[in-house]
Amino acid sequence: MSRLLFQGVNGITDRSEQIKATSARTNHRAAANLIPVPCSLFPASDKLHEECGVVAIYGHPQAAREAYLALYALQHRGQESAGIATADGQHLANIKGMGLVSEIFTDDVLSKLPGHLAIGHTRYSTTGDSALLNAQPIRVDSTKGLIAIAHNGNLVNLGNLRASLERDGAYFQTTSDSEIIVQLIAHSRSGTLVDCIADSLSQVEGAFSIVMMTRDRIFAARDPRGFRPLSMGRMKNAEGPDSIVFASESCAFDLLRAEFIRDVLPGELVMVSQDGVTSRQYATGLPQSSCVFEHVYFARPDSRIFGRWVQESRDEMGRQLARESGVPADVVVPVPDSGVTAALGYAEEAGLPFRMGLIRNHYVGRTFIEPEQRVRDFGVRLKLNPVHNLLAGKRVILIDDSIIRGTTSRKIVRMVRGAGATEVHLRISCPPTISPCFYGVDTPSKSELIAANHSVEEIRQYIEADTLAYLSLDGLLASVRDEQKTGYCTACYTGNYPTQWVDVEDILPAAAAI
Ligand code: SF4
């Protein structure tokens, strides 16, 4: 059982706000079902959704175009909306839209974003509804001047803060929790803007990697526990000083030809202005709890986050999985794309051939014409197709990164068996997901998580695998260990939440059996 239940001075108000956030997620899912083929048909719907990606550029003559490239590299962190705000020392422009980065930011659109400063955001909504209003960056004209903000993560004490700000006269323009930070800045009585930002950040609880921009300054900060990644880099300019860049993942720097400098530290606020780069720790003393699931699934393998290459972590997860739960087999097959790196590690450790026995169609959009007579497991077949000659007559070890509800895993196991595999052994490169996330990852409630309500053997029977094994928690933590001794959040595997605030209803187990 979770050691931290819902707590707070004003419990009723806070709880209703938290439940509102959950409803918004549910509404978003319902809205998604309006497209011709329901999203529930797609394998991705049984995956946890990415959170958001943020970028910031300081001191580049074409800051908007650099932000666009960086967002393009971070598209995997959110495909619902994107935005870029720029500043030229005098004015602050902001354009955002629904859809993919490349769909929103044409040449023409980018030309309307002048300036040498930019921040950008790509979003999958985790709180607030999915409307354009809540797309980011959010631009607020406050008592401290124009501020644009882009935020990756989730605040967990938003109910109390919002109510008290509204009592103080704050007028909210969006339902996004990111705006709370700007309103706190506007209402801060500290002397300088940077003091107001530090004051604001020290009042919010939860996960946030933030980039902010005024007319002439960029700010970047991480929450005191460092849930979400945020890296700082440098771009050489042929003429003039280097540009400073920030991005959720270092893979964005590669496209910009920027050099990785370091991670923004948990509890650190970095400011970039014409006077250079300055930094302060606005919060200290809290244990680090970076999201281990970034290493398991979210981040790209070509990124370095929390001081470690994601590729190395996933490779080690696969190796560890082979050591913990090896089984006689003929071939190791990943569930693409996210299972590939762990499967390579597993195959090498087990001395078995690695084969791409499932091919993913990368061009499946949200809309297409549904055939009149839908075949069984139609949705999964749209995205994945078995390579019959690699699977027929083989004992297959299938590597995936998670089982959420179990429905997709069952379809994939059936698909592999249908292609002629004689045995299907499913291996998962993390422990069972037993609890929802409140830190910026869109997870179902506990009642919908199959591992929260059923034993491994019951899940095995449900998904129709010959054997099923998960990576142990110790094995996972050993796989992501680094020299900096990063502390990790593992709440979705343990139910032990690093913060005080969780949604009571979301952590109730299911009453019904599968
Ligand atoms: S609960 Fe899970 S997904 Fe959420 S921050 Fe913690 S480890 Fe990451």
mmCIF file of N, CA, C and O in Angstrom, residues 1-6 292 431-439 446 449 451-452 473 488-503 506-508:
data_model
loop_
_atom_site.group_PDB
_atom_site.id
_atom_site.type_symbol
_atom_site.label_atom_id
_atom_site.label_comp_id
_atom_site.label_asym_id
_atom_site.label_seq_id
_atom_site.Cartn_x
_atom_site.Cartn_y
_atom_site.Cartn_z
ATOM 1 N N MET A 1 0.838 -1.201 0.000
ATOM 2 C CA MET A 1 0.000 0.000 0.000
ATOM 3 C C MET A 1 0.873 1.251 0.000
ATOM 4 O O MET A 1 1.941 1.280 0.577
ATOM 5 N N SER A 2 0.393 2.287 -0.654
ATOM 6 C CA SER A 2 1.156 3.524 -0.698
ATOM 7 C C SER A 2 1.381 4.053 0.704
ATOM 8 O O SER A 2 0.487 4.063 1.533
ATOM 9 N N ARG A 3 2.592 4.520 0.974
ATOM 10 C CA ARG A 3 2.830 5.089 2.285
ATOM 11 C C ARG A 3 2.326 6.530 2.348
ATOM 12 O O ARG A 3 2.279 7.125 3.389
ATOM 13 N N LEU A 4 1.994 7.111 1.211
ATOM 14 C CA LEU A 4 1.567 8.497 1.191
ATOM 15 C C LEU A 4 0.191 8.617 0.572
ATOM 16 O O LEU A 4 0.021 8.415 -0.613
ATOM 17 N N LEU A 5 -0.757 8.912 1.386
ATOM 18 C CA LEU A 5 -2.084 9.138 0.854
ATOM 19 C C LEU A 5 -2.298 10.632 0.682
ATOM 20 O O LEU A 5 -1.434 11.433 0.962
ATOM 21 N N PHE A 6 -3.486 10.958 0.206
ATOM 22 C CA PHE A 6 -3.793 12.350 -0.041
ATOM 23 C C PHE A 6 -3.713 13.147 1.250
ATOM 24 O O PHE A 6 -4.340 12.802 2.231
ATOM 25 N N VAL A 292 12.462 6.926 -13.395
ATOM 26 C CA VAL A 292 13.206 5.795 -13.968
ATOM 27 C C VAL A 292 12.571 5.345 -15.290
ATOM 28 O O VAL A 292 13.232 4.748 -16.143
ATOM 29 N N PRO A 431 9.828 -3.740 -13.869
ATOM 30 C CA PRO A 431 8.927 -4.482 -12.975
ATOM 31 C C PRO A 431 7.458 -4.236 -13.335
ATOM 32 O O PRO A 431 7.141 -3.331 -14.111
ATOM 33 N N PRO A 432 6.537 -5.008 -12.764
ATOM 34 C CA PRO A 432 5.112 -4.798 -13.039
ATOM 35 C C PRO A 432 4.658 -3.387 -12.661
ATOM 36 O O PRO A 432 5.014 -2.884 -11.593
ATOM 37 N N THR A 433 3.877 -2.760 -13.552
ATOM 38 C CA THR A 433 3.346 -1.410 -13.297
ATOM 39 C C THR A 433 2.109 -1.553 -12.424
ATOM 40 O O THR A 433 1.067 -2.047 -12.865
ATOM 41 N N ILE A 434 2.223 -1.147 -11.164
ATOM 42 C CA ILE A 434 1.141 -1.401 -10.205
ATOM 43 C C ILE A 434 0.465 -0.140 -9.694
ATOM 44 O O ILE A 434 -0.513 -0.202 -8.966
ATOM 45 N N SER A 435 1.000 1.032 -10.055
ATOM 46 C CA SER A 435 0.444 2.260 -9.487
ATOM 47 C C SER A 435 0.532 3.387 -10.504
ATOM 48 O O SER A 435 1.483 3.430 -11.287
ATOM 49 N N PRO A 436 -0.441 4.295 -10.500
ATOM 50 C CA PRO A 436 -0.418 5.383 -11.491
ATOM 51 C C PRO A 436 0.643 6.432 -11.174
ATOM 52 O O PRO A 436 1.134 6.512 -10.050
ATOM 53 N N CYS A 437 0.953 7.221 -12.190
ATOM 54 C CA CYS A 437 1.929 8.301 -12.043
ATOM 55 C C CYS A 437 1.196 9.624 -11.855
ATOM 56 O O CYS A 437 0.194 9.870 -12.514
ATOM 57 N N PHE A 438 1.726 10.474 -10.983
ATOM 58 C CA PHE A 438 1.157 11.817 -10.794
ATOM 59 C C PHE A 438 2.149 12.894 -11.188
ATOM 60 O O PHE A 438 1.991 14.048 -10.844
ATOM 61 N N TYR A 439 3.191 12.505 -11.919
ATOM 62 C CA TYR A 439 4.295 13.430 -12.184
ATOM 63 C C TYR A 439 4.499 13.683 -13.668
ATOM 64 O O TYR A 439 5.622 13.807 -14.138
ATOM 65 N N LYS A 446 -5.296 2.859 -10.940
ATOM 66 C CA LYS A 446 -4.849 1.551 -10.464
ATOM 67 C C LYS A 446 -5.832 0.444 -10.866
ATOM 68 O O LYS A 446 -5.429 -0.682 -11.156
ATOM 69 N N LEU A 449 -4.878 -1.014 -14.188
ATOM 70 C CA LEU A 449 -3.544 -1.595 -14.388
ATOM 71 C C LEU A 449 -3.587 -3.074 -14.062
ATOM 72 O O LEU A 449 -3.835 -3.466 -12.922
ATOM 73 N N ALA A 451 -1.374 -5.353 -13.629
ATOM 74 C CA ALA A 451 -0.453 -5.890 -12.625
ATOM 75 C C ALA A 451 -0.810 -5.440 -11.211
ATOM 76 O O ALA A 451 -0.331 -6.025 -10.236
ATOM 77 N N ALA A 452 -1.645 -4.393 -11.112
ATOM 78 C CA ALA A 452 -2.059 -3.937 -9.782
ATOM 79 C C ALA A 452 -3.097 -4.871 -9.191
ATOM 80 O O ALA A 452 -3.337 -4.875 -7.983
ATOM 81 N N LEU A 473 12.947 -5.093 -9.548
ATOM 82 C CA LEU A 473 13.229 -3.692 -9.221
ATOM 83 C C LEU A 473 14.730 -3.490 -8.997
ATOM 84 O O LEU A 473 15.310 -2.518 -9.489
ATOM 85 N N TYR A 488 16.234 7.632 -7.950
ATOM 86 C CA TYR A 488 15.125 7.473 -8.904
ATOM 87 C C TYR A 488 13.774 7.347 -8.216
ATOM 88 O O TYR A 488 13.660 6.731 -7.145
ATOM 89 N N CYS A 489 12.761 7.883 -8.903
ATOM 90 C CA CYS A 489 11.372 7.595 -8.548
ATOM 91 C C CYS A 489 11.025 6.242 -9.161
ATOM 92 O O CYS A 489 11.301 5.996 -10.336
ATOM 93 N N THR A 490 10.424 5.367 -8.360
ATOM 94 C CA THR A 490 9.975 4.066 -8.872
ATOM 95 C C THR A 490 8.510 3.844 -8.477
ATOM 96 O O THR A 490 8.059 2.705 -8.361
ATOM 97 N N ALA A 491 7.785 4.933 -8.263
ATOM 98 C CA ALA A 491 6.439 4.836 -7.669
ATOM 99 C C ALA A 491 5.486 3.968 -8.480
ATOM 100 O O ALA A 491 4.619 3.308 -7.919
ATOM 101 N N CYS A 492 5.611 3.972 -9.815
ATOM 102 C CA CYS A 492 4.648 3.171 -10.586
ATOM 103 C C CYS A 492 4.922 1.674 -10.417
ATOM 104 O O CYS A 492 4.077 0.856 -10.770
ATOM 105 N N TYR A 493 6.084 1.314 -9.882
ATOM 106 C CA TYR A 493 6.396 -0.101 -9.621
ATOM 107 C C TYR A 493 6.249 -0.473 -8.148
ATOM 108 O O TYR A 493 6.221 -1.650 -7.800
ATOM 109 N N THR A 494 6.253 0.543 -7.275
ATOM 110 C CA THR A 494 6.256 0.263 -5.838
ATOM 111 C C THR A 494 5.060 0.863 -5.101
ATOM 112 O O THR A 494 4.718 0.406 -4.011
ATOM 113 N N GLY A 495 4.469 1.922 -5.662
ATOM 114 C CA GLY A 495 3.411 2.638 -4.945
ATOM 115 C C GLY A 495 3.960 3.584 -3.893
ATOM 116 O O GLY A 495 3.192 4.219 -3.179
ATOM 117 N N ASN A 496 5.280 3.702 -3.803
ATOM 118 C CA ASN A 496 5.890 4.624 -2.834
ATOM 119 C C ASN A 496 6.157 5.957 -3.520
ATOM 120 O O ASN A 496 7.120 6.096 -4.273
ATOM 121 N N TYR A 497 5.307 6.933 -3.249
ATOM 122 C CA TYR A 497 5.391 8.221 -3.942
ATOM 123 C C TYR A 497 6.334 9.172 -3.219
ATOM 124 O O TYR A 497 6.264 9.293 -1.996
ATOM 125 N N PRO A 498 7.187 9.844 -3.984
ATOM 126 C CA PRO A 498 8.153 10.748 -3.338
ATOM 127 C C PRO A 498 7.534 12.038 -2.813
ATOM 128 O O PRO A 498 8.167 12.747 -2.060
ATOM 129 N N THR A 499 6.303 12.390 -3.247
ATOM 130 C CA THR A 499 5.669 13.605 -2.754
ATOM 131 C C THR A 499 4.450 13.235 -1.917
ATOM 132 O O THR A 499 4.003 12.090 -1.931
ATOM 133 N N GLN A 500 3.888 14.237 -1.258
ATOM 134 C CA GLN A 500 2.774 13.957 -0.353
ATOM 135 C C GLN A 500 1.441 13.839 -1.073
ATOM 136 O O GLN A 500 0.491 13.352 -0.504
ATOM 137 N N TRP A 501 1.363 14.347 -2.307
ATOM 138 C CA TRP A 501 0.055 14.515 -2.914
ATOM 139 C C TRP A 501 -0.212 13.474 -3.982
ATOM 140 O O TRP A 501 0.475 13.420 -4.985
ATOM 141 N N VAL A 502 -1.219 12.677 -3.796
ATOM 142 C CA VAL A 502 -1.665 11.757 -4.834
ATOM 143 C C VAL A 502 -3.193 11.747 -4.853
ATOM 144 O O VAL A 502 -3.842 12.156 -3.896
ATOM 145 N N ASP A 503 -3.740 11.279 -5.945
ATOM 146 C CA ASP A 503 -5.189 11.213 -6.089
ATOM 147 C C ASP A 503 -5.685 9.889 -5.511
ATOM 148 O O ASP A 503 -5.381 8.813 -6.026
ATOM 149 N N ASP A 506 -7.394 7.400 -7.821
ATOM 150 C CA ASP A 506 -6.539 6.753 -8.801
ATOM 151 C C ASP A 506 -5.750 5.583 -8.226
ATOM 152 O O ASP A 506 -5.243 4.749 -8.974
ATOM 153 N N ILE A 507 -5.599 5.543 -6.914
ATOM 154 C CA ILE A 507 -4.787 4.454 -6.360
ATOM 155 C C ILE A 507 -5.643 3.354 -5.733
ATOM 156 O O ILE A 507 -5.134 2.480 -5.047
ATOM 157 N N LEU A 508 -6.948 3.387 -6.008
ATOM 158 C CA LEU A 508 -7.802 2.296 -5.539
ATOM 159 C C LEU A 508 -7.662 1.099 -6.480
ATOM 160 O O LEU A 508 -7.693 1.260 -7.700
#
